[in-house]
């Protein structure tokens, strides 16, 4: 199509030339001293056009010749700039490919080339990025001294804004990788309030709190992350539970345990898994009344829970049944009536009836507990020992001895 257009334009130019220059009646005379030169107007116009073209070409050639050193310098600078940019991109690609030594060398080469490139010499972003790429490579190579030097150099060039925030986040992450939670928290504390609420900053804060073994602080941070959808729903629930468990397991007396319990969020205190863990911890510390007071509200809502949560509550009651009050019987009987086929509920009901000396009800349920292979060995052993105690209360030493032998035989 383009060739057709050029052909049409050529024909148009030919027609215009023929119309304008077809008649050659005019004459141009040039005088110089005694000399006279006559030529047609068409020849004169063609000569003028050729002269202008030659003069313009000559001026262009002279200008190109005179500007040759400048263009050579510009070409060399452009070549160095391209080499520096290429080295920076190479450092990034090598870093992504986990070739950290090569990434460090490429970043250093980019910095060396930057000094000789006027357009990059004062480019702070180029310098910061090159230092951070080199520092990342050194971090993975365990060159902590060199890495910290790079971070300091990058911070010196970064006045404020996203570059400074990125340096602090990276430095905090590397400090946590070094298991230096104190330094990591100090670096995170230098972040502006808005940046400190970003997902990455909260993740680092959570990691630092866990390294410092402060589960309550970690729990609060994890709840913020879950609110900002930093985890999936299942992962968030699992993490929150594990942190609550860790906080409860760090309590070594009743006062500490109560403070941890009060420090938990309302949602945590309603979680059957957390309630069961707290009750078991209280029972292990010898505070059965406290454990039972935490279990009672959860047991009243047991019919609304799933099987696994109800199992956790039931197993917790098994180990917290000593001294159980009579107010528990209606609740236990109601749960047993609805979920009497769940082994854990059967075991909890058997222990509760045994504590209230309802031997007939307790014996049948505890025998089911002793034969339920889905239950853990400690629960089955406790059921057999309770059966032995009931038999001794009734004066049947043979049955009691048999139950003790079966309990001892459990692995």
Short mmCIF file of N, CA and C in Angstrom, two decimals, residues 144-301:
data_model
loop_
_atom_site.label_atom_id
_atom_site.label_comp_id
_atom_site.label_asym_id
_atom_site.label_seq_id
_atom_site.Cartn_x
_atom_site.Cartn_y
_atom_site.Cartn_z
N UNK A 144 27.40 -10.93 57.70
CA UNK A 144 26.61 -9.96 58.45
C UNK A 144 27.27 -8.58 58.50
N UNK A 145 28.56 -8.56 58.63
CA UNK A 145 29.26 -7.28 58.70
C UNK A 145 29.13 -6.51 57.41
N UNK A 146 29.38 -7.19 56.29
CA UNK A 146 29.23 -6.53 55.01
C UNK A 146 27.79 -6.11 54.74
N UNK A 147 26.84 -6.96 55.12
CA UNK A 147 25.43 -6.64 54.94
C UNK A 147 25.05 -5.39 55.71
N UNK A 148 25.47 -5.30 56.98
CA UNK A 148 25.13 -4.13 57.80
C UNK A 148 25.76 -2.87 57.23
N UNK A 149 26.97 -3.01 56.66
CA UNK A 149 27.60 -1.85 56.03
C UNK A 149 26.81 -1.36 54.82
N UNK A 150 26.30 -2.28 54.05
CA UNK A 150 25.47 -1.91 52.90
C UNK A 150 24.19 -1.22 53.35
N UNK A 151 23.57 -1.76 54.40
CA UNK A 151 22.33 -1.16 54.90
C UNK A 151 22.59 0.27 55.38
N UNK A 152 23.71 0.47 56.07
CA UNK A 152 24.05 1.82 56.54
C UNK A 152 24.25 2.77 55.36
N UNK A 153 24.93 2.27 54.31
CA UNK A 153 25.16 3.11 53.13
C UNK A 153 23.83 3.44 52.44
N UNK A 154 22.94 2.48 52.38
CA UNK A 154 21.64 2.75 51.75
C UNK A 154 20.82 3.73 52.58
N UNK A 155 20.86 3.59 53.90
CA UNK A 155 20.12 4.52 54.76
C UNK A 155 20.66 5.93 54.65
N UNK A 156 21.97 6.06 54.44
CA UNK A 156 22.55 7.40 54.30
C UNK A 156 22.06 8.10 53.05
N UNK A 157 21.71 7.35 52.00
CA UNK A 157 21.22 7.97 50.77
C UNK A 157 19.71 8.14 50.77
N UNK A 158 19.01 7.39 51.61
CA UNK A 158 17.54 7.47 51.64
C UNK A 158 17.11 8.49 52.68
N UNK A 159 16.53 9.57 52.25
CA UNK A 159 16.09 10.61 53.18
C UNK A 159 14.78 10.24 53.85
N UNK A 160 13.80 9.86 53.09
CA UNK A 160 12.49 9.51 53.64
C UNK A 160 11.70 8.80 52.56
N UNK A 161 10.46 8.47 52.87
CA UNK A 161 9.58 7.86 51.88
C UNK A 161 9.70 6.36 51.84
N UNK A 162 9.25 5.79 50.72
CA UNK A 162 9.17 4.33 50.61
C UNK A 162 10.55 3.68 50.67
N UNK A 163 11.58 4.36 50.18
CA UNK A 163 12.93 3.76 50.22
C UNK A 163 13.38 3.54 51.65
N UNK A 164 13.22 4.54 52.50
CA UNK A 164 13.61 4.41 53.90
C UNK A 164 12.78 3.34 54.61
N UNK A 165 11.48 3.30 54.31
CA UNK A 165 10.62 2.30 54.94
C UNK A 165 11.03 0.89 54.50
N UNK A 166 11.34 0.74 53.22
CA UNK A 166 11.76 -0.57 52.72
C UNK A 166 13.06 -1.03 53.36
N UNK A 167 13.99 -0.11 53.57
CA UNK A 167 15.27 -0.47 54.21
C UNK A 167 15.03 -0.95 55.63
N UNK A 168 14.17 -0.24 56.37
CA UNK A 168 13.89 -0.64 57.75
C UNK A 168 13.21 -2.01 57.81
N UNK A 169 12.28 -2.25 56.90
CA UNK A 169 11.60 -3.55 56.89
C UNK A 169 12.57 -4.68 56.57
N UNK A 170 13.44 -4.44 55.58
CA UNK A 170 14.43 -5.46 55.23
C UNK A 170 15.40 -5.72 56.38
N UNK A 171 15.87 -4.63 57.00
CA UNK A 171 16.81 -4.77 58.12
C UNK A 171 16.16 -5.51 59.28
N UNK A 172 14.89 -5.23 59.55
CA UNK A 172 14.18 -5.93 60.62
C UNK A 172 14.03 -7.42 60.30
N UNK A 173 13.70 -7.71 59.05
CA UNK A 173 13.56 -9.12 58.65
C UNK A 173 14.88 -9.86 58.80
N UNK A 174 15.98 -9.22 58.40
CA UNK A 174 17.28 -9.87 58.53
C UNK A 174 17.67 -10.03 59.99
N UNK A 175 17.33 -9.07 60.83
CA UNK A 175 17.62 -9.20 62.26
C UNK A 175 16.87 -10.39 62.85
N UNK A 176 15.63 -10.59 62.43
CA UNK A 176 14.87 -11.74 62.93
C UNK A 176 15.43 -13.05 62.40
N UNK A 177 15.95 -13.02 61.17
CA UNK A 177 16.61 -14.22 60.65
C UNK A 177 17.84 -14.56 61.48
N UNK A 178 18.48 -13.53 62.04
CA UNK A 178 19.64 -13.73 62.90
C UNK A 178 19.25 -14.07 64.34
N UNK A 179 17.93 -14.20 64.59
CA UNK A 179 17.40 -14.48 65.94
C UNK A 179 17.67 -13.33 66.91
N UNK A 180 17.79 -12.14 66.37
CA UNK A 180 17.99 -10.95 67.20
C UNK A 180 16.66 -10.19 67.26
N UNK A 181 15.75 -10.71 68.10
CA UNK A 181 14.40 -10.15 68.15
C UNK A 181 14.40 -8.73 68.71
N UNK A 182 15.30 -8.44 69.64
CA UNK A 182 15.35 -7.09 70.21
C UNK A 182 15.67 -6.03 69.17
N UNK A 183 16.68 -6.31 68.35
CA UNK A 183 17.03 -5.36 67.29
C UNK A 183 15.92 -5.27 66.26
N UNK A 184 15.29 -6.41 65.95
CA UNK A 184 14.18 -6.38 65.01
C UNK A 184 13.04 -5.51 65.49
N UNK A 185 12.69 -5.62 66.76
CA UNK A 185 11.61 -4.79 67.31
C UNK A 185 12.01 -3.32 67.33
N UNK A 186 13.30 -3.05 67.60
CA UNK A 186 13.77 -1.65 67.59
C UNK A 186 13.64 -1.04 66.20
N UNK A 187 13.99 -1.81 65.18
CA UNK A 187 13.87 -1.31 63.80
C UNK A 187 12.40 -1.13 63.42
N UNK A 188 11.56 -2.05 63.83
CA UNK A 188 10.13 -1.91 63.54
C UNK A 188 9.54 -0.70 64.27
N UNK A 189 10.10 -0.39 65.44
CA UNK A 189 9.62 0.77 66.19
C UNK A 189 9.94 2.09 65.51
N UNK A 190 10.92 2.10 64.60
CA UNK A 190 11.26 3.32 63.87
C UNK A 190 10.33 3.60 62.70
N UNK A 191 9.49 2.64 62.37
CA UNK A 191 8.57 2.83 61.24
C UNK A 191 7.47 3.82 61.59
N UNK A 192 6.99 4.60 60.64
CA UNK A 192 5.83 5.47 60.89
C UNK A 192 4.61 4.62 61.23
N UNK A 193 3.64 5.21 61.96
CA UNK A 193 2.46 4.44 62.39
C UNK A 193 1.73 3.76 61.23
N UNK A 194 1.60 4.45 60.12
CA UNK A 194 0.89 3.85 59.00
C UNK A 194 1.62 2.64 58.43
N UNK A 195 2.94 2.73 58.35
CA UNK A 195 3.73 1.62 57.81
C UNK A 195 3.73 0.45 58.79
N UNK A 196 3.72 0.75 60.09
CA UNK A 196 3.74 -0.31 61.11
C UNK A 196 2.48 -1.16 61.08
N UNK A 197 1.43 -0.67 60.44
CA UNK A 197 0.18 -1.45 60.36
C UNK A 197 0.07 -2.24 59.06
N UNK A 198 1.09 -2.17 58.22
CA UNK A 198 1.07 -2.95 56.99
C UNK A 198 1.26 -4.44 57.31
N UNK A 199 0.81 -5.26 56.38
CA UNK A 199 0.82 -6.71 56.62
C UNK A 199 2.23 -7.23 56.89
N UNK A 200 3.21 -6.78 56.09
CA UNK A 200 4.57 -7.28 56.27
C UNK A 200 5.13 -6.86 57.62
N UNK A 201 4.87 -5.63 58.03
CA UNK A 201 5.35 -5.17 59.33
C UNK A 201 4.71 -5.97 60.46
N UNK A 202 3.42 -6.27 60.34
CA UNK A 202 2.75 -7.07 61.36
C UNK A 202 3.29 -8.50 61.39
N UNK A 203 3.60 -9.04 60.22
CA UNK A 203 4.19 -10.39 60.19
C UNK A 203 5.53 -10.41 60.93
N UNK A 204 6.35 -9.39 60.68
CA UNK A 204 7.65 -9.32 61.36
C UNK A 204 7.48 -9.11 62.86
N UNK A 205 6.51 -8.30 63.23
CA UNK A 205 6.25 -8.08 64.65
C UNK A 205 5.79 -9.37 65.32
N UNK A 206 4.97 -10.13 64.63
CA UNK A 206 4.52 -11.42 65.16
C UNK A 206 5.70 -12.36 65.34
N UNK A 207 6.57 -12.41 64.34
CA UNK A 207 7.75 -13.28 64.44
C UNK A 207 8.65 -12.85 65.59
N UNK A 208 8.83 -11.53 65.76
CA UNK A 208 9.67 -11.04 66.86
C UNK A 208 9.06 -11.38 68.21
N UNK A 209 7.75 -11.23 68.34
CA UNK A 209 7.10 -11.54 69.62
C UNK A 209 7.23 -13.03 69.95
N UNK A 210 7.15 -13.87 68.94
CA UNK A 210 7.29 -15.31 69.19
C UNK A 210 8.73 -15.65 69.56
N UNK A 211 9.69 -14.98 68.93
CA UNK A 211 11.08 -15.23 69.30
C UNK A 211 11.38 -14.77 70.72
N UNK A 212 10.73 -13.69 71.13
CA UNK A 212 10.93 -13.18 72.50
C UNK A 212 10.08 -13.92 73.52
N UNK A 213 9.32 -14.90 73.04
CA UNK A 213 8.45 -15.72 73.90
C UNK A 213 7.47 -14.84 74.67
N UNK A 214 6.79 -13.99 73.91
CA UNK A 214 5.71 -13.17 74.45
C UNK A 214 4.43 -13.52 73.70
N UNK A 215 3.81 -14.63 74.09
CA UNK A 215 2.67 -15.13 73.29
C UNK A 215 1.46 -14.21 73.32
N UNK A 216 1.23 -13.47 74.41
CA UNK A 216 0.08 -12.57 74.44
C UNK A 216 0.25 -11.43 73.44
N UNK A 217 1.46 -10.87 73.38
CA UNK A 217 1.73 -9.83 72.39
C UNK A 217 1.62 -10.40 70.97
N UNK A 218 2.15 -11.61 70.79
CA UNK A 218 2.04 -12.26 69.49
C UNK A 218 0.58 -12.54 69.13
N UNK A 219 -0.21 -12.88 70.14
CA UNK A 219 -1.63 -13.16 69.90
C UNK A 219 -2.36 -11.92 69.42
N UNK A 220 -2.07 -10.77 70.02
CA UNK A 220 -2.71 -9.53 69.58
C UNK A 220 -2.31 -9.18 68.14
N UNK A 221 -1.02 -9.36 67.84
CA UNK A 221 -0.56 -9.08 66.48
C UNK A 221 -1.18 -10.04 65.48
N UNK A 222 -1.25 -11.31 65.85
CA UNK A 222 -1.86 -12.29 64.95
C UNK A 222 -3.33 -11.98 64.71
N UNK A 223 -4.02 -11.47 65.72
CA UNK A 223 -5.43 -11.12 65.53
C UNK A 223 -5.56 -9.95 64.54
N UNK A 224 -4.63 -8.98 64.62
CA UNK A 224 -4.64 -7.89 63.65
C UNK A 224 -4.38 -8.40 62.24
N UNK A 225 -3.44 -9.33 62.12
CA UNK A 225 -3.15 -9.90 60.81
C UNK A 225 -4.36 -10.65 60.26
N UNK A 226 -5.03 -11.39 61.12
CA UNK A 226 -6.23 -12.11 60.68
C UNK A 226 -7.31 -11.13 60.24
N UNK A 227 -7.40 -10.00 60.95
CA UNK A 227 -8.39 -8.98 60.58
C UNK A 227 -8.08 -8.38 59.22
N UNK A 228 -6.78 -8.22 58.92
CA UNK A 228 -6.37 -7.67 57.64
C UNK A 228 -6.22 -8.76 56.57
N UNK A 229 -6.71 -9.97 56.87
CA UNK A 229 -6.65 -11.10 55.95
C UNK A 229 -5.23 -11.45 55.58
N UNK A 230 -4.34 -11.37 56.58
CA UNK A 230 -2.96 -11.78 56.36
C UNK A 230 -2.80 -13.28 56.32
N UNK A 231 -3.80 -14.02 56.80
CA UNK A 231 -3.81 -15.48 56.76
C UNK A 231 -5.16 -15.93 56.23
N UNK A 232 -5.20 -17.18 55.82
CA UNK A 232 -6.50 -17.78 55.53
C UNK A 232 -7.25 -18.00 56.83
N UNK A 233 -8.55 -18.23 56.74
CA UNK A 233 -9.36 -18.39 57.95
C UNK A 233 -8.90 -19.59 58.77
N UNK A 234 -8.59 -20.69 58.10
CA UNK A 234 -8.16 -21.90 58.82
C UNK A 234 -6.80 -21.67 59.47
N UNK A 235 -5.86 -21.07 58.71
CA UNK A 235 -4.53 -20.82 59.27
C UNK A 235 -4.59 -19.84 60.43
N UNK A 236 -5.43 -18.82 60.32
CA UNK A 236 -5.56 -17.84 61.40
C UNK A 236 -6.09 -18.49 62.66
N UNK A 237 -7.10 -19.33 62.53
CA UNK A 237 -7.66 -19.99 63.71
C UNK A 237 -6.63 -20.90 64.37
N UNK A 238 -5.90 -21.64 63.55
CA UNK A 238 -4.87 -22.53 64.09
C UNK A 238 -3.77 -21.75 64.80
N UNK A 239 -3.33 -20.65 64.18
CA UNK A 239 -2.27 -19.84 64.79
C UNK A 239 -2.73 -19.21 66.10
N UNK A 240 -3.94 -18.65 66.11
CA UNK A 240 -4.44 -18.03 67.33
C UNK A 240 -4.56 -19.05 68.45
N UNK A 241 -4.99 -20.24 68.13
CA UNK A 241 -5.09 -21.27 69.16
C UNK A 241 -3.72 -21.66 69.70
N UNK A 242 -2.77 -21.85 68.78
CA UNK A 242 -1.43 -22.26 69.23
C UNK A 242 -0.79 -21.19 70.11
N UNK A 243 -1.02 -19.92 69.78
CA UNK A 243 -0.46 -18.84 70.60
C UNK A 243 -1.15 -18.78 71.96
N UNK A 244 -2.47 -19.01 71.98
CA UNK A 244 -3.17 -19.05 73.26
C UNK A 244 -2.68 -20.22 74.11
N UNK A 245 -2.45 -21.37 73.46
CA UNK A 245 -1.92 -22.53 74.19
C UNK A 245 -0.55 -22.20 74.78
N UNK A 246 0.29 -21.55 73.98
CA UNK A 246 1.64 -21.20 74.45
C UNK A 246 1.58 -20.25 75.64
N UNK A 247 0.67 -19.29 75.58
CA UNK A 247 0.53 -18.35 76.69
C UNK A 247 0.07 -19.07 77.95
N UNK A 248 -0.88 -19.97 77.82
CA UNK A 248 -1.38 -20.71 78.98
C UNK A 248 -0.31 -21.63 79.56
N UNK A 249 0.48 -22.25 78.69
CA UNK A 249 1.51 -23.18 79.18
C UNK A 249 2.64 -22.46 79.89
N UNK A 250 2.76 -21.15 79.71
CA UNK A 250 3.82 -20.39 80.38
C UNK A 250 3.40 -19.94 81.78
N UNK A 251 2.17 -20.22 82.18
CA UNK A 251 1.70 -19.86 83.53
C UNK A 251 2.09 -20.98 84.49
N UNK A 252 2.67 -20.59 85.63
CA UNK A 252 3.17 -21.59 86.58
C UNK A 252 2.55 -21.46 87.96
N UNK A 253 1.57 -20.58 88.11
CA UNK A 253 0.80 -20.52 89.35
C UNK A 253 -0.58 -19.95 89.02
N UNK A 254 -1.44 -19.94 90.03
CA UNK A 254 -2.82 -19.53 89.79
C UNK A 254 -2.91 -18.07 89.35
N UNK A 255 -2.10 -17.20 89.97
CA UNK A 255 -2.15 -15.79 89.62
C UNK A 255 -1.76 -15.56 88.16
N UNK A 256 -0.66 -16.20 87.73
CA UNK A 256 -0.23 -16.05 86.34
C UNK A 256 -1.29 -16.60 85.38
N UNK A 257 -1.86 -17.74 85.76
CA UNK A 257 -2.86 -18.34 84.88
C UNK A 257 -4.09 -17.44 84.74
N UNK A 258 -4.52 -16.83 85.83
CA UNK A 258 -5.67 -15.92 85.75
C UNK A 258 -5.35 -14.69 84.91
N UNK A 259 -4.12 -14.17 85.04
CA UNK A 259 -3.75 -12.99 84.26
C UNK A 259 -3.71 -13.33 82.77
N UNK A 260 -3.18 -14.51 82.45
CA UNK A 260 -3.17 -14.91 81.05
C UNK A 260 -4.59 -15.07 80.53
N UNK A 261 -5.45 -15.68 81.31
CA UNK A 261 -6.83 -15.89 80.89
C UNK A 261 -7.54 -14.56 80.66
N UNK A 262 -7.32 -13.61 81.54
CA UNK A 262 -7.93 -12.28 81.37
C UNK A 262 -7.31 -11.53 80.19
N UNK A 263 -6.06 -11.85 79.88
CA UNK A 263 -5.41 -11.19 78.75
C UNK A 263 -5.85 -11.70 77.40
N UNK A 264 -6.54 -12.85 77.40
CA UNK A 264 -7.03 -13.39 76.13
C UNK A 264 -8.24 -12.60 75.64
N UNK A 265 -8.42 -12.63 74.34
CA UNK A 265 -9.58 -11.97 73.75
C UNK A 265 -10.85 -12.76 74.08
N UNK A 266 -12.00 -12.08 74.02
CA UNK A 266 -13.27 -12.76 74.29
C UNK A 266 -13.48 -13.94 73.36
N UNK A 267 -13.09 -13.77 72.10
CA UNK A 267 -13.23 -14.88 71.15
C UNK A 267 -12.39 -16.08 71.55
N UNK A 268 -11.20 -15.83 72.11
CA UNK A 268 -10.35 -16.92 72.58
C UNK A 268 -10.98 -17.62 73.78
N UNK A 269 -11.56 -16.84 74.68
CA UNK A 269 -12.16 -17.45 75.87
C UNK A 269 -13.44 -18.21 75.55
N UNK A 270 -13.99 -17.99 74.36
CA UNK A 270 -15.16 -18.77 73.95
C UNK A 270 -14.78 -19.99 73.10
N UNK A 271 -13.52 -20.07 72.70
CA UNK A 271 -13.05 -21.18 71.88
C UNK A 271 -12.94 -22.43 72.76
N UNK A 272 -13.63 -23.50 72.38
CA UNK A 272 -13.64 -24.71 73.20
C UNK A 272 -12.24 -25.30 73.36
N UNK A 273 -11.41 -25.21 72.30
CA UNK A 273 -10.05 -25.73 72.39
C UNK A 273 -9.24 -24.97 73.43
N UNK A 274 -9.36 -23.65 73.43
CA UNK A 274 -8.61 -22.83 74.38
C UNK A 274 -9.14 -23.06 75.80
N UNK A 275 -10.45 -23.16 75.97
CA UNK A 275 -11.04 -23.42 77.29
C UNK A 275 -10.53 -24.76 77.83
N UNK A 276 -10.52 -25.77 76.96
CA UNK A 276 -10.05 -27.08 77.40
C UNK A 276 -8.58 -27.04 77.81
N UNK A 277 -7.76 -26.33 77.05
CA UNK A 277 -6.33 -26.23 77.38
C UNK A 277 -6.14 -25.47 78.70
N UNK A 278 -6.90 -24.40 78.88
CA UNK A 278 -6.79 -23.63 80.13
C UNK A 278 -7.22 -24.47 81.32
N UNK A 279 -8.29 -25.25 81.17
CA UNK A 279 -8.75 -26.09 82.28
C UNK A 279 -7.72 -27.17 82.60
N UNK A 280 -7.14 -27.76 81.59
CA UNK A 280 -6.13 -28.79 81.83
C UNK A 280 -4.89 -28.21 82.51
N UNK A 281 -4.53 -26.97 82.11
CA UNK A 281 -3.39 -26.33 82.77
C UNK A 281 -3.70 -26.04 84.23
N UNK A 282 -4.91 -25.56 84.51
CA UNK A 282 -5.31 -25.30 85.89
C UNK A 282 -5.32 -26.58 86.70
N UNK A 283 -5.82 -27.67 86.10
CA UNK A 283 -5.84 -28.95 86.82
C UNK A 283 -4.42 -29.44 87.09
N UNK A 284 -3.53 -29.23 86.13
CA UNK A 284 -2.14 -29.66 86.33
C UNK A 284 -1.48 -28.88 87.46
N UNK A 285 -1.88 -27.61 87.62
CA UNK A 285 -1.35 -26.79 88.72
C UNK A 285 -2.09 -27.02 90.03
N UNK A 286 -3.12 -27.87 90.02
CA UNK A 286 -3.84 -28.20 91.24
C UNK A 286 -5.01 -27.32 91.57
N UNK A 287 -5.52 -26.58 90.60
CA UNK A 287 -6.65 -25.66 90.85
C UNK A 287 -7.87 -26.19 90.10
N UNK A 288 -8.45 -27.24 90.63
CA UNK A 288 -9.56 -27.90 89.95
C UNK A 288 -10.81 -27.05 89.94
N UNK A 289 -11.04 -26.32 91.03
CA UNK A 289 -12.25 -25.47 91.07
C UNK A 289 -12.20 -24.42 89.97
N UNK A 290 -11.03 -23.82 89.75
CA UNK A 290 -10.87 -22.83 88.69
C UNK A 290 -11.09 -23.47 87.32
N UNK A 291 -10.54 -24.67 87.14
CA UNK A 291 -10.70 -25.36 85.87
C UNK A 291 -12.18 -25.66 85.59
N UNK A 292 -12.88 -26.12 86.61
CA UNK A 292 -14.30 -26.45 86.43
C UNK A 292 -15.14 -25.20 86.15
N UNK A 293 -14.75 -24.07 86.76
CA UNK A 293 -15.51 -22.84 86.51
C UNK A 293 -15.35 -22.37 85.07
N UNK A 294 -14.19 -22.64 84.44
CA UNK A 294 -14.01 -22.28 83.04
C UNK A 294 -14.71 -23.26 82.10
N UNK A 295 -14.78 -24.53 82.52
CA UNK A 295 -15.39 -25.54 81.67
C UNK A 295 -16.91 -25.46 81.65
N UNK A 296 -17.52 -25.03 82.76
CA UNK A 296 -18.98 -25.08 82.88
C UNK A 296 -19.70 -24.31 81.77
N UNK A 297 -19.36 -23.03 81.47
CA UNK A 297 -20.07 -22.31 80.40
C UNK A 297 -19.90 -22.99 79.04
N UNK A 298 -18.72 -23.54 78.80
CA UNK A 298 -18.50 -24.21 77.52
C UNK A 298 -19.32 -25.49 77.42
N UNK A 299 -19.45 -26.23 78.52
CA UNK A 299 -20.23 -27.45 78.49
C UNK A 299 -21.71 -27.15 78.28
N UNK A 300 -22.17 -26.04 78.77
CA UNK A 300 -23.58 -25.67 78.56
C UNK A 300 -23.89 -25.39 77.09
N UNK A 301 -22.85 -25.06 76.32
CA UNK A 301 -23.02 -24.80 74.88
C UNK A 301 -22.46 -25.95 74.03
#
